[in-house]
XYZ file of C-alpha atoms in Angstrom:
787
model
C 266.660 93.314 27.289
C 267.798 89.701 27.634
C 264.682 87.563 27.899
C 266.204 84.818 30.081
C 267.231 87.329 32.778
C 264.159 89.489 32.441
C 261.216 87.058 32.550
C 260.139 84.524 35.172
C 260.495 80.898 34.028
C 257.689 79.696 31.725
C 254.886 77.682 33.323
C 256.087 74.561 31.462
C 259.652 74.924 32.761
C 260.894 72.600 35.568
C 262.187 75.715 37.337
C 258.694 77.178 37.568
C 257.851 75.065 40.641
C 261.240 75.394 42.329
C 260.695 76.752 45.838
C 262.680 79.816 46.860
C 263.290 79.837 50.613
C 263.563 83.106 52.477
C 266.804 84.752 53.501
C 266.936 84.453 57.324
C 269.235 87.435 57.729
C 267.648 89.955 60.058
C 265.612 87.426 62.066
C 266.521 86.715 65.688
C 267.673 83.220 66.721
C 264.208 82.013 67.804
C 262.625 83.177 64.575
C 265.365 81.518 62.500
C 264.914 78.215 64.364
C 261.156 78.334 63.795
C 261.584 79.040 60.092
C 264.102 76.178 59.717
C 261.750 73.794 61.544
C 258.880 74.697 59.181
C 261.103 74.252 56.124
C 262.330 70.904 57.450
C 258.743 69.739 57.913
C 258.027 70.930 54.390
C 260.918 68.923 53.016
C 259.750 65.743 54.816
C 256.059 65.967 53.895
C 256.281 67.495 50.436
C 254.990 70.781 49.149
C 251.495 69.542 48.225
C 250.876 68.072 51.685
C 252.286 70.782 53.871
C 251.897 74.018 51.916
C 254.630 76.614 51.523
C 257.225 77.240 54.227
C 256.802 80.674 55.830
C 257.646 83.472 53.379
C 258.686 80.990 50.673
C 257.480 81.115 47.082
C 257.914 79.410 43.733
C 260.174 80.653 40.969
C 257.092 81.397 38.868
C 254.812 83.312 41.246
C 253.747 86.782 42.264
C 256.540 87.245 44.841
C 259.161 85.967 42.362
C 257.895 88.460 39.804
C 258.830 91.277 42.196
C 262.438 90.024 42.162
C 262.817 90.436 38.398
C 264.397 93.579 36.976
C 261.115 95.243 36.028
C 259.320 93.833 39.072
C 261.847 95.441 41.402
C 261.039 98.905 40.074
C 257.279 98.308 39.954
C 257.352 97.191 43.606
C 258.489 100.621 44.783
C 256.027 102.957 46.445
C 253.787 102.672 49.503
C 253.173 99.043 50.549
C 249.881 98.750 52.418
C 251.496 96.712 55.168
C 254.426 99.098 55.628
C 254.400 100.307 59.241
C 255.812 103.731 58.317
C 253.029 104.252 55.766
C 250.306 103.196 58.214
C 251.835 105.344 60.969
C 251.114 108.463 58.901
C 247.457 108.061 59.921
C 247.861 107.165 63.580
C 244.981 108.548 65.709
C 243.419 109.915 62.513
C 239.925 110.109 64.048
C 241.218 112.619 66.628
C 243.038 114.813 64.119
C 241.684 117.689 62.066
C 240.591 117.192 58.468
C 243.116 119.832 57.416
C 245.898 117.729 58.908
C 244.629 114.505 57.320
C 244.209 116.164 53.914
C 247.755 117.550 54.088
C 249.078 114.040 54.776
C 246.965 112.656 51.922
C 248.298 115.263 49.529
C 251.902 114.628 50.528
C 251.635 110.839 50.247
C 249.860 110.982 46.889
C 252.524 113.327 45.566
C 255.208 110.901 46.765
C 253.386 107.938 45.229
C 252.885 109.788 41.942
C 256.587 110.546 41.745
C 257.445 106.863 42.055
C 254.852 105.874 39.470
C 255.956 108.533 37.008
C 259.493 107.143 37.214
C 258.399 103.537 36.700
C 256.100 104.593 33.844
C 259.046 106.279 32.172
C 261.131 103.108 32.600
C 258.437 100.907 31.042
C 258.074 103.335 28.126
C 261.810 103.412 27.484
C 261.940 99.603 27.449
C 259.032 99.468 25.008
C 260.860 101.858 22.715
C 264.056 99.788 22.887
C 263.272 97.797 19.766
C 261.081 94.845 18.815
C 262.785 92.224 21.088
C 262.612 94.580 24.066
C 258.945 95.409 23.393
C 258.072 91.701 23.081
C 259.821 90.923 26.365
C 258.017 93.728 28.207
C 254.600 92.690 26.891
C 255.332 89.061 27.753
C 256.436 90.112 31.240
C 253.188 92.036 31.685
C 251.146 89.019 30.524
C 253.107 86.819 32.955
C 252.427 89.336 35.726
C 248.690 88.878 35.139
C 248.873 85.093 34.824
C 250.681 84.567 38.128
C 248.182 86.871 39.857
C 244.934 85.251 38.673
C 243.991 84.502 42.292
C 244.400 88.171 43.260
C 240.640 88.673 42.851
C 240.056 86.660 46.022
C 238.966 88.599 49.111
C 241.957 90.188 50.814
C 241.484 87.989 53.894
C 242.206 84.916 51.746
C 245.078 86.200 49.598
C 247.960 83.717 49.512
C 251.137 85.788 49.858
C 253.195 82.888 48.477
C 251.331 83.095 45.156
C 250.401 86.685 44.409
C 252.234 89.959 44.051
C 251.841 92.507 46.840
C 248.753 94.668 46.376
C 250.553 97.956 45.814
C 252.944 96.389 43.264
C 250.061 94.872 41.287
C 248.332 98.252 41.343
C 251.569 99.857 40.070
C 251.557 97.378 37.155
C 247.914 98.238 36.509
C 248.571 101.958 36.525
C 251.575 101.551 34.218
C 249.370 99.751 31.693
C 246.613 102.339 32.060
C 249.174 105.062 31.360
C 250.172 103.253 28.155
C 246.500 103.033 27.149
C 245.583 106.689 27.544
C 246.939 107.848 24.139
C 244.457 105.616 22.273
C 241.706 106.080 24.895
C 241.789 109.778 24.066
C 242.127 109.350 20.298
C 239.004 108.338 18.340
C 241.049 107.067 15.377
C 243.385 104.900 17.461
C 240.418 103.431 19.365
C 239.307 101.799 16.131
C 242.572 99.836 15.920
C 241.434 97.430 18.659
C 241.063 93.926 17.252
C 238.653 91.815 19.337
C 239.978 88.672 17.624
C 242.760 88.847 20.224
C 240.339 87.387 22.792
C 239.811 84.121 20.945
C 243.498 83.603 20.123
C 245.279 81.617 22.860
C 248.708 82.210 21.319
C 248.126 85.950 21.244
C 246.855 86.518 24.787
C 249.190 83.810 26.210
C 246.407 82.392 28.395
C 245.353 85.689 29.983
C 241.863 85.240 28.499
C 241.702 81.451 28.335
C 238.287 79.763 28.395
C 239.462 76.522 30.002
C 241.416 75.242 32.985
C 242.038 76.846 36.371
C 242.542 80.289 34.830
C 239.268 80.169 32.884
C 237.718 83.553 32.090
C 233.904 83.365 31.985
C 232.213 84.809 28.896
C 229.006 86.845 28.795
C 227.209 84.098 26.892
C 228.365 81.346 29.260
C 229.234 77.942 27.864
C 227.396 78.733 24.624
C 229.845 81.521 23.765
C 232.681 80.866 21.284
C 235.748 79.525 23.070
C 239.355 80.724 22.943
C 241.456 78.481 20.635
C 245.174 77.969 19.897
C 246.233 79.238 16.448
C 249.385 79.591 14.411
C 249.534 83.329 15.102
C 251.153 85.050 18.088
C 250.764 88.249 20.061
C 253.150 89.861 17.571
C 250.461 89.523 14.928
C 248.286 92.017 16.831
C 249.071 95.718 17.040
C 250.310 97.349 20.232
C 246.986 99.125 20.820
C 245.133 95.805 20.856
C 247.610 94.100 23.179
C 247.762 97.057 25.544
C 243.965 97.422 25.649
C 243.284 93.816 26.642
C 246.194 93.608 29.097
C 245.000 96.800 30.788
C 241.440 95.507 31.129
C 242.702 92.321 32.803
C 245.105 94.255 35.015
C 242.340 96.540 36.298
C 240.254 93.481 37.083
C 243.088 91.922 39.117
C 244.835 94.983 40.507
C 242.243 97.700 41.158
C 238.886 96.203 42.041
C 240.041 93.885 44.824
C 241.362 97.051 46.501
C 238.207 99.125 45.944
C 236.111 96.287 47.375
C 238.510 96.000 50.289
C 238.143 99.727 50.984
C 234.344 99.580 50.913
C 234.410 96.503 53.159
C 236.731 98.176 55.676
C 234.523 101.277 55.728
C 231.394 99.176 56.304
C 233.193 97.456 59.174
C 234.200 100.843 60.586
C 230.586 102.034 60.500
C 229.355 98.907 62.265
C 232.134 99.070 64.845
C 231.371 102.731 65.553
C 227.661 101.904 65.982
C 228.370 99.051 68.404
C 230.893 101.025 70.479
C 228.561 104.018 70.765
C 225.705 101.679 71.668
C 227.750 100.572 74.684
C 228.374 104.177 75.634
C 231.987 104.133 74.454
C 234.115 106.368 72.230
C 235.196 104.754 68.954
C 238.097 107.178 68.517
C 239.706 105.750 71.672
C 239.318 102.133 70.601
C 242.625 100.639 69.329
C 240.894 98.310 66.859
C 238.864 101.186 65.423
C 242.003 103.326 65.108
C 243.908 100.538 63.306
C 241.029 99.936 60.894
C 240.648 103.676 60.267
C 244.348 103.929 59.388
C 243.953 100.996 56.994
C 241.026 102.743 55.300
C 242.982 105.952 54.794
C 245.983 104.054 53.389
C 243.710 102.315 50.879
C 242.246 105.675 49.876
C 245.722 106.941 48.995
C 246.023 104.186 46.405
C 242.539 103.916 44.905
C 240.610 107.146 45.555
C 242.815 109.508 43.562
C 240.550 111.643 41.349
C 242.812 111.828 38.269
C 243.508 108.102 38.321
C 239.829 107.167 38.672
C 238.824 109.574 35.907
C 241.250 107.815 33.558
C 239.843 104.437 34.620
C 236.289 105.576 33.804
C 237.448 106.868 30.413
C 239.044 103.497 29.735
C 235.799 101.674 30.541
C 233.835 103.932 28.245
C 236.168 102.613 25.537
C 235.498 99.040 26.740
C 231.763 99.740 26.340
C 232.307 101.236 22.869
C 234.287 98.171 21.845
C 231.553 95.784 22.995
C 228.637 97.588 21.357
C 230.511 97.783 18.046
C 230.431 93.963 17.833
C 227.769 91.594 16.543
C 225.767 89.440 18.950
C 227.969 86.271 18.843
C 231.078 88.383 19.479
C 229.376 90.169 22.389
C 228.553 86.768 23.850
C 232.254 85.898 23.639
C 233.311 88.996 25.598
C 234.671 88.351 29.110
C 231.937 88.712 31.699
C 234.266 90.723 33.922
C 234.373 93.511 31.285
C 230.756 94.380 32.066
C 231.088 93.600 35.761
C 234.079 95.937 36.064
C 232.175 98.736 34.321
C 229.632 98.326 37.108
C 232.398 98.164 39.723
C 234.058 101.422 38.730
C 230.812 103.381 38.462
C 229.414 101.998 41.710
C 232.687 102.798 43.480
C 232.985 106.343 42.123
C 229.372 107.104 43.095
C 229.478 105.505 46.549
C 229.709 107.930 49.443
C 231.606 105.335 51.490
C 234.588 105.176 49.142
C 236.196 108.520 49.952
C 235.907 109.540 46.280
C 235.446 113.121 45.132
C 231.898 113.339 43.654
C 233.302 115.444 40.800
C 235.405 112.525 39.553
C 232.900 111.866 36.738
C 232.564 115.498 35.718
C 233.631 116.033 32.129
C 233.786 112.308 31.348
C 231.536 111.099 28.524
C 229.508 108.056 29.584
C 227.417 107.691 26.440
C 228.945 104.369 25.394
C 228.421 102.904 28.848
C 224.776 104.028 28.864
C 224.178 102.515 25.419
C 225.787 99.245 26.498
C 223.606 99.027 29.618
C 220.430 99.634 27.577
C 221.523 97.028 25.008
C 222.350 94.319 27.553
C 219.107 94.867 29.496
C 217.015 94.586 26.333
C 214.787 91.583 25.709
C 217.104 90.506 22.896
C 219.915 89.849 25.377
C 217.754 88.629 28.274
C 218.426 84.979 27.496
C 221.933 85.592 26.180
C 223.346 87.030 29.390
C 221.935 84.876 32.160
C 223.972 86.159 35.103
C 221.075 87.704 37.036
C 223.311 89.444 39.567
C 225.188 91.144 36.748
C 221.944 92.181 35.062
C 220.709 93.584 38.381
C 223.895 95.628 38.693
C 223.255 97.120 35.260
C 219.962 98.421 36.661
C 221.889 99.891 39.583
C 224.150 101.751 37.146
C 221.099 103.395 35.585
C 219.897 104.425 39.035
C 223.208 105.530 40.555
C 224.749 107.333 37.593
C 222.086 108.210 35.039
C 219.054 109.033 37.205
C 219.320 112.757 38.098
C 220.307 113.268 41.740
C 217.477 115.726 42.367
C 214.875 113.135 41.366
C 216.594 110.486 43.506
C 216.512 112.666 46.607
C 212.871 113.539 46.004
C 211.855 109.938 45.340
C 213.838 108.392 48.181
C 212.772 111.075 50.645
C 216.195 110.881 52.254
C 219.896 110.812 51.454
C 221.029 107.701 49.634
C 224.484 106.163 49.821
C 224.767 106.181 46.028
C 224.950 109.043 43.594
C 223.368 111.867 45.606
C 226.172 114.326 44.843
C 226.826 113.505 41.194
C 226.787 116.652 39.049
C 223.728 116.869 36.789
C 225.902 117.064 33.677
C 227.201 113.524 34.291
C 223.806 111.943 33.547
C 223.329 114.101 30.440
C 224.247 113.608 26.807
C 226.755 116.409 26.074
C 225.376 116.747 22.536
C 221.977 117.986 23.732
C 222.267 118.622 27.496
C 219.342 116.292 28.241
C 219.542 113.182 30.484
C 220.478 110.053 28.565
C 217.403 108.345 30.058
C 215.155 110.791 28.198
C 217.089 111.607 25.032
C 218.403 108.193 23.998
C 216.313 106.699 21.165
C 217.230 103.139 22.148
C 216.189 103.842 25.738
C 212.878 105.329 24.578
C 212.123 102.196 22.589
C 213.189 99.421 24.933
C 214.126 100.555 28.443
C 210.686 100.555 30.123
C 209.883 96.964 29.000
C 213.443 95.945 29.890
C 213.048 97.249 33.443
C 209.791 95.339 33.915
C 211.600 92.217 32.728
C 214.534 92.948 35.050
C 212.131 93.391 37.984
C 211.189 89.725 37.601
C 214.723 88.494 36.916
C 216.176 89.839 40.169
C 214.043 87.255 41.954
C 217.052 84.997 41.395
C 219.397 87.205 43.457
C 219.631 87.244 47.290
C 216.453 87.916 49.357
C 217.573 91.318 50.651
C 219.477 92.234 47.503
C 216.382 91.743 45.362
C 214.392 94.192 47.496
C 217.052 96.859 47.071
C 217.346 96.175 43.344
C 213.571 96.360 42.875
C 213.307 99.545 44.893
C 215.709 101.232 42.492
C 213.948 99.760 39.452
C 210.679 101.276 40.743
C 212.350 104.692 40.932
C 213.587 104.350 37.350
C 210.142 103.335 36.113
C 208.570 106.308 37.878
C 211.067 108.689 36.243
C 210.383 107.211 32.800
C 206.613 107.303 33.389
C 206.757 111.033 34.054
C 208.353 111.693 30.662
C 206.472 111.939 27.380
C 209.439 110.346 25.607
C 208.638 106.925 27.117
C 204.834 106.882 26.829
C 204.934 104.868 23.601
C 206.993 102.185 25.354
C 204.503 101.978 28.221
C 201.677 101.676 25.680
C 203.607 98.767 24.156
C 203.803 97.183 27.605
C 200.023 97.442 28.012
C 199.491 95.802 24.628
C 201.367 92.670 25.748
C 198.697 91.415 28.145
C 200.311 88.147 29.179
C 203.657 89.726 29.938
C 202.113 92.554 31.974
C 199.812 90.211 33.914
C 202.819 88.049 34.794
C 204.741 91.118 35.963
C 201.817 92.548 37.970
C 201.063 89.185 39.583
C 204.664 88.942 40.744
C 204.653 92.463 42.165
C 201.340 91.920 43.963
C 202.585 88.686 45.455
C 205.771 90.318 46.670
C 203.966 93.405 48.004
C 201.787 91.122 50.077
C 204.900 89.487 51.551
C 206.446 92.894 52.290
C 203.300 94.022 54.101
C 203.436 90.831 56.166
C 206.955 91.807 57.268
C 205.658 95.258 58.243
C 202.733 93.849 60.243
C 204.992 91.307 61.982
C 208.069 93.433 62.725
C 206.702 96.905 63.601
C 204.858 95.663 66.735
C 208.023 93.830 67.805
C 210.088 96.994 67.311
C 207.534 98.964 69.339
C 207.710 96.397 72.137
C 211.523 96.555 72.295
C 211.476 100.369 72.217
C 209.161 100.341 75.221
C 211.428 97.835 76.973
C 214.442 100.091 76.484
C 212.561 103.136 77.791
C 211.406 101.318 80.932
C 213.164 101.959 84.258
C 213.947 98.230 84.530
C 216.127 98.319 81.385
C 219.216 99.406 83.330
C 218.878 96.410 85.635
C 219.519 93.996 82.732
C 223.019 92.628 82.260
C 225.098 93.840 79.333
C 224.652 90.436 77.706
C 220.860 90.686 78.044
C 220.850 94.221 76.620
C 223.058 93.156 73.691
C 220.712 90.256 72.915
C 217.676 92.570 72.840
C 219.398 95.298 70.805
C 220.660 92.620 68.402
C 217.067 91.513 67.784
C 216.050 95.160 67.380
C 218.767 95.719 64.757
C 217.620 92.661 62.817
C 213.957 93.728 62.905
C 214.903 97.264 61.870
C 216.960 96.025 58.916
C 214.136 93.788 57.698
C 211.398 96.390 58.029
C 213.446 99.196 56.428
C 214.161 97.085 53.364
C 210.596 95.757 53.135
C 208.916 99.131 53.536
C 211.253 100.890 51.133
C 210.096 98.531 48.394
C 206.452 98.294 49.543
C 206.121 102.088 49.419
C 207.524 102.171 45.908
C 205.403 99.327 44.560
C 202.278 101.083 45.848
C 203.369 104.284 44.133
C 204.061 102.307 40.969
C 200.554 100.812 41.008
C 199.198 104.322 41.620
C 200.794 105.837 38.517
C 200.297 102.767 36.313
C 196.570 102.734 37.174
C 196.134 106.197 35.665
C 196.741 104.705 32.198
C 193.433 103.561 30.700
C 194.879 100.494 28.974
C 196.816 99.340 32.022
C 193.787 100.005 34.239
C 191.803 97.686 31.958
C 194.333 94.933 32.611
C 194.001 95.447 36.373
C 190.235 94.931 35.983
C 190.658 91.573 34.243
C 189.937 88.240 35.894
C 193.609 87.444 36.560
C 194.439 90.697 38.365
C 191.318 92.290 39.850
C 190.940 89.871 42.768
C 194.687 89.884 43.539
C 194.879 93.687 43.455
C 191.818 94.141 45.679
C 193.029 91.532 48.178
C 196.350 93.354 48.638
C 194.746 96.815 48.963
C 192.072 95.774 51.449
C 194.529 93.682 53.457
C 196.765 96.736 53.922
C 193.813 98.964 54.841
C 192.437 96.440 57.348
C 195.749 96.275 59.171
C 196.494 100.006 59.058
C 193.051 101.239 60.134
C 191.954 98.291 62.254
C 192.964 97.417 65.810
C 196.432 96.292 64.718
C 197.234 99.830 63.556
C 197.970 100.927 67.125
C 200.624 98.221 67.467
C 202.546 99.761 64.557
C 202.974 103.224 66.121
C 206.735 103.094 66.650
C 209.146 105.871 67.609
C 210.859 107.581 64.667
C 208.698 105.792 62.072
C 210.337 107.498 59.082
C 213.691 105.953 60.021
C 212.070 102.635 59.087
C 210.504 104.052 55.893
C 207.151 103.745 57.691
C 205.087 106.590 56.240
C 201.417 105.762 56.905
C 200.051 109.035 55.520
C 201.870 108.567 52.197
C 200.821 104.932 52.013
C 197.164 105.800 52.613
C 197.442 108.463 49.924
C 198.754 105.921 47.420
C 195.978 103.470 48.335
C 193.350 106.163 47.753
C 194.969 107.106 44.421
C 194.786 103.496 43.257
C 191.200 102.934 44.430
C 189.840 106.127 42.904
C 191.215 105.113 39.498
C 188.538 102.406 39.537
C 185.586 104.461 40.752
C 183.529 103.401 37.703
C 184.822 99.835 37.420
C 182.152 97.199 38.076
C 184.834 94.504 38.049
C 186.722 96.163 40.920
C 183.474 96.904 42.810
C 182.500 93.243 42.600
C 185.996 92.057 43.546
C 185.979 94.328 46.623
C 182.473 93.217 47.616
C 183.468 89.556 47.406
C 186.897 89.984 49.025
C 187.438 88.205 52.336
C 188.968 91.415 53.763
C 185.883 93.510 52.913
C 184.648 95.609 55.819
C 182.319 98.548 55.250
C 183.473 100.168 58.493
C 187.094 100.142 57.305
C 186.161 101.854 54.035
C 184.228 104.601 55.848
C 187.111 104.970 58.309
C 189.442 105.352 55.319
C 187.297 108.205 54.015
C 187.253 110.020 57.384
C 190.975 109.469 58.016
C 192.098 110.679 54.623
C 189.864 113.749 54.874
C 191.243 114.517 58.315
C 194.834 114.155 57.100
C 194.173 116.277 53.999
C 195.224 113.526 51.615
C 194.851 114.358 47.937
C 191.761 112.884 46.237
C 190.048 112.294 49.600
C 187.911 115.454 49.557
C 186.372 114.995 46.112
C 183.483 112.600 45.617
C 185.433 109.783 43.959
C 186.195 107.847 47.123
C 182.621 108.302 48.405
C 181.232 107.122 45.078
C 183.527 104.106 45.128
C 182.413 103.133 48.637
C 178.737 103.457 47.644
C 179.280 101.358 44.534
C 181.064 98.635 46.520
C 178.301 98.588 49.122
C 175.745 98.223 46.288
C 177.722 95.365 44.761
C 177.971 93.748 48.186
C 174.211 93.931 48.694
C 173.422 92.336 45.326
C 176.248 89.853 45.138
C 176.076 86.152 45.740
C 178.309 84.382 48.195
C 180.391 82.721 45.492
C 182.337 80.681 48.014
C 179.052 79.064 49.034
C 177.759 78.875 45.444
C 180.858 77.047 44.203
C 181.110 74.792 47.235
C 182.089 71.119 46.669
C 183.072 71.220 42.977
C 183.932 67.995 41.128
C 187.470 66.873 41.920
C 188.566 67.152 38.285
C 187.861 70.916 38.489
C 190.358 71.393 41.329
C 193.903 72.662 40.850
C 196.355 69.758 41.379
C 198.757 72.022 43.247
C 196.578 74.205 45.527
C 193.232 72.304 45.314
C 191.186 75.418 44.482
C 188.518 75.629 41.811
C 190.246 76.489 38.529
C 189.429 79.420 36.234
C 191.782 78.664 33.349
C 193.099 75.074 33.533
C 196.350 74.327 31.718
C 198.399 71.235 30.924
C 202.082 71.051 31.882
C 203.949 69.245 29.070
C 206.494 68.033 31.614
C 203.719 66.616 33.877
C 200.721 65.856 31.631
C 198.923 63.917 34.384
C 198.544 67.082 36.462
C 196.186 69.969 35.642
C 196.680 73.352 37.307
C 195.246 76.833 36.931
C 197.189 79.210 34.701
C 197.525 81.744 37.547
C 198.916 79.047 39.885
C 201.698 77.913 37.565
C 202.440 81.497 36.491
C 202.928 82.486 40.126
C 205.083 79.423 40.792
C 207.346 80.086 37.801
C 207.990 83.651 38.940
C 209.988 82.211 41.832
C 211.111 78.854 40.466
C 211.568 78.032 36.733
C 210.874 74.316 37.241
C 207.876 72.001 37.081
C 206.594 71.773 40.700
C 205.849 68.067 40.299
C 209.082 66.696 38.844
C 211.563 69.643 38.905
C 212.133 69.655 35.131
C 212.799 73.086 33.544
C 209.550 74.801 32.556
C 208.447 78.167 31.139
C 205.010 79.689 30.620
C 205.525 79.434 26.849
C 205.410 75.627 27.175
C 202.111 75.545 29.084
C 199.105 74.445 26.990
C 195.472 75.485 27.623
C 192.974 72.756 28.482
C 190.055 74.284 26.587
C 187.752 71.287 26.997
C 188.046 71.290 30.781
C 187.734 75.060 30.890
C 184.417 74.832 29.029
C 183.136 72.258 31.507
C 184.100 74.430 34.493
C 182.453 77.532 33.030
C 179.245 75.607 32.283
C 179.211 74.188 35.805
C 179.714 77.646 37.336
C 176.960 79.182 35.230
C 174.625 76.388 36.272
C 175.432 76.903 39.964
C 175.030 80.712 39.704
C 171.657 80.313 37.940
C 170.473 77.925 40.630
C 171.601 80.268 43.413
C 169.852 83.241 41.800
C 166.661 81.249 41.363
C 166.768 80.220 44.980
C 167.354 83.825 46.073
C 164.426 85.103 43.993
C 162.119 82.467 45.496
C 163.185 83.652 48.936
C 162.278 87.229 47.998
């Protein structure tokens, strides 16, 4: 192969920025005149000011790459924009599945034939001697470099810069084919040299850590950076070069297409919902038909079972490579390595991707599981600070490694992820047991890691965090039910400060979720009644759309909120059965918060507002009042002998003896577990006794000295602390702990702050305790005189 006729011009070459104008042959006169006008304007104003002329490109670009010898062959196949390809799925929604599957099979066979031929060509060039091999590998590196922007959403792809999607996928699949011999060979896998990543001369800029093409590392800016050296790519073996080029190619060539497919399918679902809501037929809508054809064309390229199985095998090798490294080297790994592991597993387990659920059958995922457990561990919590990526690692545990049967039981409905995954996929083939239960590293660290992750996802989007936390709750429940993880939960209970911080955050969030329920369910009920009324049909279409739009928004909010609220209540129910954890709930920092949340929920469910929450089809909103009452009873009866909880309930502002007796009658009537034994009755009696003998502490502690008040919320402090970043302000430990759960900055001056930096103000605490004891003694003396 002659390099100068085979490769695009180097980036440093003057020819690299030369603009290639399109051949106007085949255009009609009007089109040719328009194209010439645009090119003339381009010539007058300059390329930077006016952008590319229509269909023009630079000599070193994605489109130019397709004009090279190798690019010409790798551009063959089924272009996504080809009208003949798209026409194969015309009116697909009105055709039988047998017909559609026959077309799929035929097109995939045709596509495979093209790819087999191009794979054979690439292999023959690689075997053509050292110069030929070097040229091919350089061409492949160039193909990745000119397509760096291919990861952009398909709506924003610049056709003058990047290779066509199907051609880039062909390049990706050719590289994957070259990788499979060492992917499937344990000895060859060990030949991978991770030093390639830090060697600019070796990877030719494909993994650079600077400039416009910068590749983010797991450890962020603190990770070791890629540096120029005297060596070249020829100093690294073929396995190493092929491995790292394939990983980058999958990132650029496959995942933009899988995300495009999932996005198109989400759009199809929404469009179908809106058309049906107007009484129409989506299958007759031209826009729906066009989008459906696009979805099926994308499936041909990215939902092939054999191809995806090879991709998953490759990423198990990526995981093995990462976990074999020391911590600094792991920090230097590209962040997209881990993100793409998440991408492929989320795509292959998503019901909206058109993927065969058996695609993971027979594929070992042990290395991926071990990597997820490692990266979620406390050791790497501060090393890998991308919270969205960490949250996705939790999703991998839920979607892939949590047995489907448990998921269905816990969710109470079908889930869009992982419901149909064969049981063997989540199991270690060496012992047939789920990785979550059999892995020693998981037994030691996973439960604490998930509690830590629950707090970290606060930094993701508001609706995303609810979904993430819902799945984390399911994982914690599964681990709780296994003896293998009991030691880890005992370790959690022994770290009082960490658990109190976690529980405070969950209680705070649960309260917010219940507020959403109380606010939105009555509004949903009101709209449902509006739509059932005879006057509904007299509204204009615009008026109906406005109302149904509000209904959809309320439904989305309440579904997400109640999904998580239900699970947090269940989590408190099973955690409270542990004696050590129950002791923590009875402490000063948690008892009042826990009781406030429980009684607030009961007051709203069993009080007058409960009638306003009786919506149609409540389970479609995850509104399950019987289950929720059952969980509340389970939590309360864990503390039947706890004086601390009795006192907290008696002094709670939501206390109402009628509500507690109504709870007993309601749960007995509904046959809720634990309601018919004497525990709940005993608890109610104990609370009533505490209420009768308790002082009105709000009155007793009225008008405290100003120095005893929290500088942030102006309440009487229990445990005053000093903020090193704002020493002039004194706040209660619980106040700053709650603040830092949502915002890791000093509330007074916005400097970074953690709970580890907070210092106790023991002198002031002693003064407050002495003052409180004095006030309580005086109140008791006054009460006894009254008696």
